[in-house]
Coordinates of C-alpha atoms and ligand atoms in Angstrom, one line a residue:
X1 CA 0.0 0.0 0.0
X2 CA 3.0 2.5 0.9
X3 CA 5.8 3.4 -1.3
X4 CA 9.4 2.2 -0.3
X5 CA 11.3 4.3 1.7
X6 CA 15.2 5.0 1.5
X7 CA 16.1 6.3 4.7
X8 CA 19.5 8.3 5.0
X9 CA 22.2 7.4 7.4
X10 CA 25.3 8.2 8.8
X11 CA 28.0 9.6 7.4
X12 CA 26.0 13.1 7.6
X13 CA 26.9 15.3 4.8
X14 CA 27.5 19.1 6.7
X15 CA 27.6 20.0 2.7
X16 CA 23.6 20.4 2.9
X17 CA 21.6 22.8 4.2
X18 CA 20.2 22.8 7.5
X19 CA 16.2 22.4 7.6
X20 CA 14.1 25.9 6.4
X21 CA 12.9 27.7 9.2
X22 CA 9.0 28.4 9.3
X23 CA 8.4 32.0 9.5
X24 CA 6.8 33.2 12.2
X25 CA 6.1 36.4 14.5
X26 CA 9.3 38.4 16.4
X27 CA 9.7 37.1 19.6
X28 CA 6.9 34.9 19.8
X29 CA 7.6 32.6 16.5
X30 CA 5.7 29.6 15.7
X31 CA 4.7 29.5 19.4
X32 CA 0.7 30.5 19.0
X33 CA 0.3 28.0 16.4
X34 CA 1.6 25.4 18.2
X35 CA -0.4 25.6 21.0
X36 CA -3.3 26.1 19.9
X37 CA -3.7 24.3 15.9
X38 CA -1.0 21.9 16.6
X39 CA -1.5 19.1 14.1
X40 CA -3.2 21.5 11.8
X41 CA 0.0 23.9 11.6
X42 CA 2.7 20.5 11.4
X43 CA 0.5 19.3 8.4
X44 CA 0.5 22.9 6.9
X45 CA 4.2 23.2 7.2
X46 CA 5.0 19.6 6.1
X47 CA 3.1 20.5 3.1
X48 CA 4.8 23.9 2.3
X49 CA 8.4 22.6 3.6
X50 CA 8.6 19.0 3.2
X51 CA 9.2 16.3 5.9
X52 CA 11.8 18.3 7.6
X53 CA 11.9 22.2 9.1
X54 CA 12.5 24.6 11.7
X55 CA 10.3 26.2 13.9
X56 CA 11.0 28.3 16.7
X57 CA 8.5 29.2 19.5
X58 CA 9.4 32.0 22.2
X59 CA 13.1 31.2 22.7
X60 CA 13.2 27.8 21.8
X61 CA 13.9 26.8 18.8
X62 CA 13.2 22.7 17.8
X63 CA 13.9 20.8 14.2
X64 CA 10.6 18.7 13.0
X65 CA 10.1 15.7 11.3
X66 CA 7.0 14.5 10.1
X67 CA 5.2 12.2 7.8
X68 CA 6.2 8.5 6.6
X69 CA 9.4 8.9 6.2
X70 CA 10.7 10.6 9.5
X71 CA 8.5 8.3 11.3
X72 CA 10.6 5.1 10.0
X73 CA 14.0 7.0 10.4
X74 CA 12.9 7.4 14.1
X75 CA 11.6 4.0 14.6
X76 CA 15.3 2.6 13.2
X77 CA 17.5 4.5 14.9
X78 CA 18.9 2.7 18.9
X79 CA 19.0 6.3 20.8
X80 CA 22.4 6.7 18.7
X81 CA 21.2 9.6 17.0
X82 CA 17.8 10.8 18.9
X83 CA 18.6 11.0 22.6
X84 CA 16.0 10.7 25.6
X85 CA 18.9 12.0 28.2
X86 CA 18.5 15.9 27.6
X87 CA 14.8 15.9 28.0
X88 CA 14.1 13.7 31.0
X89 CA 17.4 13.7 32.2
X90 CA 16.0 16.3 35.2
X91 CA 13.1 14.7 35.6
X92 CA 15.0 11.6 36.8
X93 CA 17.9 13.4 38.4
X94 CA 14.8 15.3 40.6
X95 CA 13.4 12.1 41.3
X96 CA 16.8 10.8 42.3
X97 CA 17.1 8.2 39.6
X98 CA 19.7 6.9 37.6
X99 CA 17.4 4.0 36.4
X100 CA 14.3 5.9 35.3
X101 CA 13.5 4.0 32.3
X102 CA 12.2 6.9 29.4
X103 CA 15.5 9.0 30.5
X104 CA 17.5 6.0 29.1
X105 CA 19.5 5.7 26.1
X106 CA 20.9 2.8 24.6
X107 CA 21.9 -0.8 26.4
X108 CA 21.1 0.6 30.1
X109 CA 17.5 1.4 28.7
X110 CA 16.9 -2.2 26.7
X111 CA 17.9 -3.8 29.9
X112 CA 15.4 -1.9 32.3
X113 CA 12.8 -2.4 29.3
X114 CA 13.2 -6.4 29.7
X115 CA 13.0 -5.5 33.6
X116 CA 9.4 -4.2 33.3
X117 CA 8.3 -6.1 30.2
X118 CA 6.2 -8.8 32.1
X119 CA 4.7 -6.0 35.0
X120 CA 3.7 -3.6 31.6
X121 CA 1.9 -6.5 29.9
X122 CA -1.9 -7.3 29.0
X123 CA -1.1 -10.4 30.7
X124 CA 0.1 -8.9 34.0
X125 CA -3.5 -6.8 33.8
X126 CA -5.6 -9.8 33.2
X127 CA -6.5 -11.0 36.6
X128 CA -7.6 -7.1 37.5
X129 CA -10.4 -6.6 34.4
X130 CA -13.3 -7.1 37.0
X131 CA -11.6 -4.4 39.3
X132 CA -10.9 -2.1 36.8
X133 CA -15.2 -2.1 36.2
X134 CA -15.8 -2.6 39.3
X135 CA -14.1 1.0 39.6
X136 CA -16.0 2.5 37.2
X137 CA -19.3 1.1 38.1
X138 CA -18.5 2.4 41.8
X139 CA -17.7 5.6 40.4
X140 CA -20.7 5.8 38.2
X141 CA -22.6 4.9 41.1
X142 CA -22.3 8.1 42.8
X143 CA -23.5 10.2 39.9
X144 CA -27.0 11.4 40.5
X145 CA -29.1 11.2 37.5
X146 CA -29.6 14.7 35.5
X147 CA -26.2 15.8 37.3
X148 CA -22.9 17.2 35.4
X149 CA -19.4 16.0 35.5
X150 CA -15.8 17.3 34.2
X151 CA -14.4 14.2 31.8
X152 CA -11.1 14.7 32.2
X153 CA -10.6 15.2 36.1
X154 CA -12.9 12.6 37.0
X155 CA -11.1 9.9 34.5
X156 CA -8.2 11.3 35.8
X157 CA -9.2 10.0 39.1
X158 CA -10.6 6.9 37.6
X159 CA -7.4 5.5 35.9
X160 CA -5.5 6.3 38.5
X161 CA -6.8 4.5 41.0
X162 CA -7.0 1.7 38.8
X163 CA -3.4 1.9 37.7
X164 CA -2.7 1.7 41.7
X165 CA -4.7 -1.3 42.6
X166 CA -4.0 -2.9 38.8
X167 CA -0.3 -2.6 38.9
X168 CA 0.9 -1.3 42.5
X169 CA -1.5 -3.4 44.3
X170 CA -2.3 0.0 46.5
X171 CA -5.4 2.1 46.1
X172 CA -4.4 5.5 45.3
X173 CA -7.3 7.5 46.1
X174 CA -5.8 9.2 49.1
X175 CA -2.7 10.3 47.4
X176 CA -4.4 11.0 44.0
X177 CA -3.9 15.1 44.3
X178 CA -0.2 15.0 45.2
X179 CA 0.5 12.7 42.4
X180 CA -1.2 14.8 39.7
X181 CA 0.3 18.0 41.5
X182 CA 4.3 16.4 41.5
X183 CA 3.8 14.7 38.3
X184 CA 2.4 18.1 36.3
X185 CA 5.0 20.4 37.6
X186 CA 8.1 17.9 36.9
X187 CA 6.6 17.8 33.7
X188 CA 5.6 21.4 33.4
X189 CA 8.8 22.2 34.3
X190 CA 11.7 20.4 33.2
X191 CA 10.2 18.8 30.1
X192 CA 8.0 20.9 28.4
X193 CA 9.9 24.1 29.9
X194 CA 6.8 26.0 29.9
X195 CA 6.7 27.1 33.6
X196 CA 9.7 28.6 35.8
X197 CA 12.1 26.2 38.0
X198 CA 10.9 28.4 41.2
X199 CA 7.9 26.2 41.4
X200 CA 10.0 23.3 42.3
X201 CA 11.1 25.1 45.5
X202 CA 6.8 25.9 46.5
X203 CA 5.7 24.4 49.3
X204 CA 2.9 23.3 47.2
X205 CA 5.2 21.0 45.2
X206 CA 7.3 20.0 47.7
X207 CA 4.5 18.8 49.8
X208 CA 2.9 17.2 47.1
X209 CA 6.8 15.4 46.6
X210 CA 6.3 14.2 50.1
X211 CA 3.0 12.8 49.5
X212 CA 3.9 10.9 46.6
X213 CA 7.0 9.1 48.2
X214 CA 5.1 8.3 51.5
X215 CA 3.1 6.8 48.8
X216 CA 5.9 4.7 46.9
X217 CA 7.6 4.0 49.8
X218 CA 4.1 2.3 51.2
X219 CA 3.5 0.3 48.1
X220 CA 7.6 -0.6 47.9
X221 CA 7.4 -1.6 52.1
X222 CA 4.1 -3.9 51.4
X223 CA 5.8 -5.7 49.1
X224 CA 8.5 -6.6 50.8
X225 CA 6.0 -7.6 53.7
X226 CA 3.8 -10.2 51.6
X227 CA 6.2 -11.2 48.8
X228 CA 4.0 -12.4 45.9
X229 CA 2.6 -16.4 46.3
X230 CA -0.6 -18.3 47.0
X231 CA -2.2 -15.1 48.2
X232 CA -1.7 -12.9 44.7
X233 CA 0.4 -13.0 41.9
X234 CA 4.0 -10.8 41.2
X235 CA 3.8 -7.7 39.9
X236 CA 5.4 -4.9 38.2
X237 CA 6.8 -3.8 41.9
X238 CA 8.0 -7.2 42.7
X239 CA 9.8 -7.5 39.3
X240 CA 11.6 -4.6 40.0
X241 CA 12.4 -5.4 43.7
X242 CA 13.9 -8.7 42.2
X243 CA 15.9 -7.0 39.9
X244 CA 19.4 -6.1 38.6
X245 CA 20.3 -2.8 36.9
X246 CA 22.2 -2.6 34.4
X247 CA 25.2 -3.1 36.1
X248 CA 24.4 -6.0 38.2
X249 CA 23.6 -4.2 41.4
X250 CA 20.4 -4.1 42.9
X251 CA 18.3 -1.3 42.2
X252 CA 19.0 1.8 44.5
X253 CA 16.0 3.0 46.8
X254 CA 15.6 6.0 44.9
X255 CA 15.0 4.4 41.3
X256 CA 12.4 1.4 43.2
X257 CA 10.7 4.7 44.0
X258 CA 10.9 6.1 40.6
X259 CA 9.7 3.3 39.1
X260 CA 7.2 2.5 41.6
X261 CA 5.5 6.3 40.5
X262 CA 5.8 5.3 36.7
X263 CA 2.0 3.6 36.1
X264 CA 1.0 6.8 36.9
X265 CA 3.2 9.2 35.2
X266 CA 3.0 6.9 32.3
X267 CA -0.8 6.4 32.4
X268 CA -2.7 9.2 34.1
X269 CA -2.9 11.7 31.5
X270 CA -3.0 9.4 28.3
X271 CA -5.6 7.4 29.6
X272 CA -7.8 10.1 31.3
X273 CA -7.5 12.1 27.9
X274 CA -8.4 9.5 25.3
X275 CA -10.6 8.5 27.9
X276 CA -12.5 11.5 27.4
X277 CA -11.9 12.5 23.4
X278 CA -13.7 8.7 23.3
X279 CA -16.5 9.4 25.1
X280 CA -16.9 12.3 22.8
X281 CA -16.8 10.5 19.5
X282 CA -19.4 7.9 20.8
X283 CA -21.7 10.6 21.6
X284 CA -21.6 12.2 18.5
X285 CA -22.2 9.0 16.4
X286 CA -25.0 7.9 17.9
X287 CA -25.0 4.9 15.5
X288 CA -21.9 3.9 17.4
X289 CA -22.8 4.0 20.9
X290 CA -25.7 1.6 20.1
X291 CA -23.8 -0.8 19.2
X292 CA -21.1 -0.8 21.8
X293 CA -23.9 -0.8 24.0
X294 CA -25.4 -3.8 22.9
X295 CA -22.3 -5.4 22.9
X296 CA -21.4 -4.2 26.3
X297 CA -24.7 -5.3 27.9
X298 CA -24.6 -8.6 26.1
X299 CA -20.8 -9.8 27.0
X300 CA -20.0 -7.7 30.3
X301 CA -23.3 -8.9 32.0
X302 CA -21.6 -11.9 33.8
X303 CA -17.9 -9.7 34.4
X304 CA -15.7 -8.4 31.8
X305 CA -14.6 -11.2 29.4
X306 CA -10.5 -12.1 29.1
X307 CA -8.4 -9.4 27.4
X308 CA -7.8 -11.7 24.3
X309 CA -11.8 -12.1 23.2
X310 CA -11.6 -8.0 24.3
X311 CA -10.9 -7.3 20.4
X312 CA -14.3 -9.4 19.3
X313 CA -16.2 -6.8 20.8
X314 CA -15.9 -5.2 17.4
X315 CA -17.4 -1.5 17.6
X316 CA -15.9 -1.1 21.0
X317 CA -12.3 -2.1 19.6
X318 CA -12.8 -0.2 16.6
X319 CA -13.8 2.8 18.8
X320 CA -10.8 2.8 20.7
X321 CA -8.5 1.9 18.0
X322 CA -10.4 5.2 15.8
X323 CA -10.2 7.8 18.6
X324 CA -6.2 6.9 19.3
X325 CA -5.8 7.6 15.7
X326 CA -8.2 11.0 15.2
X327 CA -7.4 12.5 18.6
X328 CA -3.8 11.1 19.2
X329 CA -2.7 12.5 22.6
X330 CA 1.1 11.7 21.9
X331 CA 1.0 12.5 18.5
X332 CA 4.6 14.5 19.0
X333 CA 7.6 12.7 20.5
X334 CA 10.5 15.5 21.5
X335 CA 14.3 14.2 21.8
X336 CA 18.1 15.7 21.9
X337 CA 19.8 14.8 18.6
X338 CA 22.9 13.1 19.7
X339 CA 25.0 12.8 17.1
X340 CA 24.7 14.5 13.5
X341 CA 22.6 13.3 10.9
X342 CA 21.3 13.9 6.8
X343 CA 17.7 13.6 6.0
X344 CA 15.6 14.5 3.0
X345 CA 18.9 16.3 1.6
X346 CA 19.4 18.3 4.6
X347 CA 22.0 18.1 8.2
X348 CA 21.3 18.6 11.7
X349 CA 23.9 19.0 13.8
X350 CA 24.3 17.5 17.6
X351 CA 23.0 19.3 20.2
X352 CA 19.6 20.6 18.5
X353 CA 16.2 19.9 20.5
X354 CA 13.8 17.6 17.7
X355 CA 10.4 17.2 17.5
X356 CA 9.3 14.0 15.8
X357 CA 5.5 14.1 14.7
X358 CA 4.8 10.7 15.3
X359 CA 0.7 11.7 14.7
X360 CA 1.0 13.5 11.5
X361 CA 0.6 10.1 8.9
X362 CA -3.1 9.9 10.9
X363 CA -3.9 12.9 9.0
X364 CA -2.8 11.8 6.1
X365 CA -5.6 11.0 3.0
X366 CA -3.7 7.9 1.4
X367 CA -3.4 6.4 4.3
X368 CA -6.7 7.0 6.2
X369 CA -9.0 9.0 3.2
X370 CA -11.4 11.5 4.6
X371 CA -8.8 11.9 7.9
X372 CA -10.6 14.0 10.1
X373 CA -13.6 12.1 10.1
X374 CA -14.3 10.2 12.9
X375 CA -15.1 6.2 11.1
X376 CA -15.2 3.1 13.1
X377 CA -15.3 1.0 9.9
X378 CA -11.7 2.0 8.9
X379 CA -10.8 -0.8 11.6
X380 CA -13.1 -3.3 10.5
X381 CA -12.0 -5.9 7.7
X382 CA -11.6 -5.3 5.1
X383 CA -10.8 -2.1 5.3
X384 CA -8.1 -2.6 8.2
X385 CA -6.5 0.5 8.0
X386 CA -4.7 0.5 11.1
X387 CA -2.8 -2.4 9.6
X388 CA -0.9 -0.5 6.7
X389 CA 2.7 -1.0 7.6
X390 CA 5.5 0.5 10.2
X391 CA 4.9 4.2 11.1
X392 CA 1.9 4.6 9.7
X393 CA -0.8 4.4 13.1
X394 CA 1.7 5.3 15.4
X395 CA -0.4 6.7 18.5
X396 CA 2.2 5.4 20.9
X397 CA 5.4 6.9 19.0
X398 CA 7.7 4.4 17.5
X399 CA 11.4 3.4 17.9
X400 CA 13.1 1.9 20.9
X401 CA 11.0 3.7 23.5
X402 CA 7.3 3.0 21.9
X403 CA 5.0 2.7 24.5
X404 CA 5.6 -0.4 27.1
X405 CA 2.4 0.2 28.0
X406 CA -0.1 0.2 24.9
X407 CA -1.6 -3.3 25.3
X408 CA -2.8 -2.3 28.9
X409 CA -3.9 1.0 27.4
X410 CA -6.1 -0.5 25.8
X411 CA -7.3 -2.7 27.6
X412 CA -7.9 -0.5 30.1
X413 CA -9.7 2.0 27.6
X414 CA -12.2 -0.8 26.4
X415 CA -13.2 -2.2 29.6
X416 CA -13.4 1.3 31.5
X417 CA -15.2 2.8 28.6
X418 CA -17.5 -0.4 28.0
X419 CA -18.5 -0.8 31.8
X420 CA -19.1 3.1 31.6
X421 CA -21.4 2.9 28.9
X422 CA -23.3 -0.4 30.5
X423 CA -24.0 1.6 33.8
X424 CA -25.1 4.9 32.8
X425 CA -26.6 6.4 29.6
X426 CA -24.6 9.3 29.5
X427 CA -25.1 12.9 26.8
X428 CA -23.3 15.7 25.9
X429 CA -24.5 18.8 27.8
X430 CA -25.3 20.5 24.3
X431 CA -25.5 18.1 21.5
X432 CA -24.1 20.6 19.1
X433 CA -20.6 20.9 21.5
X434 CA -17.6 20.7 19.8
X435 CA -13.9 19.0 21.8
X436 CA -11.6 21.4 21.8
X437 CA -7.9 20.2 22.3
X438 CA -5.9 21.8 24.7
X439 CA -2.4 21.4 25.6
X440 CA -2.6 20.0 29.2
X441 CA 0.4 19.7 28.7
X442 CA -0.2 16.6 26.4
X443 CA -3.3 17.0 24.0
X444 CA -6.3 16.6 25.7
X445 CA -9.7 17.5 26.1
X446 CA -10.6 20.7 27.7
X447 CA -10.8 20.2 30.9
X448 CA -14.3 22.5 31.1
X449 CA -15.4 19.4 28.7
X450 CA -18.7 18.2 30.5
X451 CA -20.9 15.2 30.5
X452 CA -24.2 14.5 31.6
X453 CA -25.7 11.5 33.2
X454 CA -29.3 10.8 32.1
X455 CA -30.2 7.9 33.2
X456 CA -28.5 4.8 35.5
X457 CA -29.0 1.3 33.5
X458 CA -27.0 -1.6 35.0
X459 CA -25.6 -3.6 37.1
Ligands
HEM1 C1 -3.6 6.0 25.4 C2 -2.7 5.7 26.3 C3 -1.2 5.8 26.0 C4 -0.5 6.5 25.0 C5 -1.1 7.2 23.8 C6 0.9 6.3 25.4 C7 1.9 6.8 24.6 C8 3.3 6.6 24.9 C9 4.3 7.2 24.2 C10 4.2 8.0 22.9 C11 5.5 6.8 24.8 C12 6.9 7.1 24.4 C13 7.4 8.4 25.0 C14 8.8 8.8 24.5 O1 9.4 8.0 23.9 O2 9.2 9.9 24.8 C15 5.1 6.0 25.9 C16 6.1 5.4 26.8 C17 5.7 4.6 27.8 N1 4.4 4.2 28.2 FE1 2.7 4.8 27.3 N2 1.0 5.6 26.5 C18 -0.3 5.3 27.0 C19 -0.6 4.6 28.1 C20 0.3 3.9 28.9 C21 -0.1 3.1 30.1 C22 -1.5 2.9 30.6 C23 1.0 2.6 30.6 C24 1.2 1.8 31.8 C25 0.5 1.9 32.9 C26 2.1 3.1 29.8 C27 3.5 2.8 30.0 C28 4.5 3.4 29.3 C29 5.9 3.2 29.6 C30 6.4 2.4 30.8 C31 6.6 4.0 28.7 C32 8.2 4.2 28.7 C33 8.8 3.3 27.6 C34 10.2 3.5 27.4 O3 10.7 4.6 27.7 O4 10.9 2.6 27.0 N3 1.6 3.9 28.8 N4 3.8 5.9 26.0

């Protein structure tokens, strides 16, 4: 269906030209559009400039890649030319860890990847699917009927508390507020660079640090109280109690609690968000959400079935599948370019910060025609259009750092959003609103985003 591609490596040739910049305004450059028509201004640019330019925005100043061919020069390369280091690098050195797996490059990274593996996996989920509705039915449970709720912070605090019992093994309820407080500010801060370092030295962050570690260290200390046997099965936190880094020494105290926090940096905000862009596209096709809800009804009456028949549930996979691909919430993966490198007959030296638009191909008519339509049936044989070949969907980036965690994504995302549906009939407050994506700061819904519930249906 796609066209070979020749991808361009090393030696780099410093005889081309570097990228064209986008022009922009003084002072603020490409910033406005970037915030606030991402995906619309990448594909604009990409069209006018080819797969490869410049944009600035305030005082930064990033290369881009996008489309086809930068996604399968990403996907190749082993963190030899794209580097993680310079942009989490802070956020692991602030948690303390030398071992926090996205800041990894290279051979240290592969190993802690195999460390996690088994805790990250659908399988590792699958004795938790009836908690994870059981969650959400509790949850739904305390909506009145006729009464309002904000999407995205109440499936905030709906995945997260399931990623804690799911995959820590600890509810998280009580420490739910600290963790979005520490885990927005690292992030706020020292990735994104969009709010000033004095707000690490708040009392509001710091207390919120304090919350979350009294948290970790609670999950870490349990743990090591009832090590994993007849009563439950190991888990991601055992895994990494049991395990070497990358030099053969155990892991020090300070990456166990790292890692411990990862579910939830990991999974708060990408599930919340799709979480709530999905629950908008049912609602506006109302063909759809009668058939999830028949499906629902008919195979979650007597619990949720195993992860693997998940998939049969054919309008509720599609769904998922479709909203990851029209409202991608990582549809940008940012790096450090390590060392230099040609592509599409231009160089970029070491040392620049690189945007690699992982999302843009979704927007793309020869791969998914009519793009911004919202259209379960691209999923559904024989269309299969999520089945095109590397790089192509790429919701959860590609290359050595794709997401550990997409096969509990979506699981998660089809049995929260299934048991949702089967409990309450939920509406838009205004059938004629329209999502609007904000930068949160990952692409998400606006958090003023509202639903109603009309009616409570089972169990
Ligand atoms: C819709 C939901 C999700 C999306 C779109 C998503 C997307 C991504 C992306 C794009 C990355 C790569 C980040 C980078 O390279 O800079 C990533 C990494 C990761 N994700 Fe997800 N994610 C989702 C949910 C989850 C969940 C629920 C978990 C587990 C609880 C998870 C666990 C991880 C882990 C552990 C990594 C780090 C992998 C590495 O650095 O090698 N993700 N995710």
């Amino acid at each position: 269906m796609t066209s070979p591609v020749l991808l361009e490596t090393a030696p780099a040739d410093t005889a081309l030209p570097p990228p064209p910049q986008v022009p922009g305004w003084p002072f603020l450059g490409n910033a406005l559009d970037f915030l606030n028509r991402p995906i619309e201004f990448f594909l604009e640019c990409y069209h006018s400039y080819g797969p490869i330019f410049h944009i600035s925005a305030a005082n930064q100043r990033f290369v881009v890649m996008a489309g086809l061919e930068a996604n399968r020069f990403f996907a190749q390369d082993k963190d030899e030319i794209f580097s993680s280091e310079p942009l989490f690098g802070e956020f692991a050195r602030q948690m303390g860890s030398s071992n926090f797996l996205v800041a990894q490059d290279g051979a240290p990274h592969r190993h802690m990847r195999k460390v996690m593996q088994r805790g990250y996996s659908k399988s590792g989920l699958a004795p938790h699917l009836d908690t994870l509705a059981d969650l959400t039915y509790r949850t739904a449970q305390t909506w009145p009927e006729g009464s309002t709720f904000f999407a995205r912070d109440t499936f905030q605090r709906l995945v997260t508390e399931q990623l804690g019992t799911a995959l820590t093994n600890h509810s998280s309820k009580e420490h739910f507020e600290a963790i979005r407080i520490y885990l927005s500010t690292l992030l706020n801060v020292l990735v994104i660079k969009r709010q000033p370092k004095l707000l690490l030295s708040l009392p509001r962050y710091k207390n919120a640090r304090a919350k979350v570690m009294e948290f970790a260290r609670l999950v870490l200390q349990e743990h090591r109280d009832q090590p994993p046997g007849d009563e439950r099965d190991p888990d991601l936190i055992d895994d990494l109690l049991a395990a070497l880094d990358w030099n053969g020494d155990p892991l020090q105290e300070d990456d166990l609690l790292a890692a411990t926090i990862g579910p939830f940096f990991a999974g708060m905000d990408t599930l919340a968000n799709t979480m709530g862009f999905m629950i908008y596209a049912i609602l506006k096709h109302p063909e759809v959400y009668a058939a999830i809800q028949a499906e629902v009804d008919e195979h979650f009456a007597d619990g949720v079935p195993p992860w693997r028949d998940l998939p049969k549930l054919q309008n509720l996979y599609a769904a998922t599948i479709e909203t990851l691909r029209r409202y991608p919430v990582t549809p940008f993966t940012p790096r450090g370019v390590a060392k230099p490198f040609t592509f599409a007959g231009h160089y970029v030296a070491p040392g620049q910060d690189i945007i690699i638009v992982n999302g843009l191909t979704h927007f793309l008519p020869e791969f998914f025609p009519d793009p911004w339509r919202f259209d379960i049936q691209r999923y559904i044989p024989p269309r299969k259009e999520h089945n095109q070949g590397l790089g192509i969907f790429a919701p959860y980036t590609v290359g050595p750092h794709t997401c550990l965690g997409a096969g509990i994504a979506e699981v998660q995302l089809m049995v929260t959003v299934g048991a949702l549906l089967r409990a309450v009939r939920l509406e838009l407050e205004s059938p004629d609103y329209e999502i609007v994506t904000k930068l949160l700061p990952l692409p998400g819904p606006d958090p003023k985003f509202k639903l109603r519930v009309v009616e409570h249906r089972n169990p």
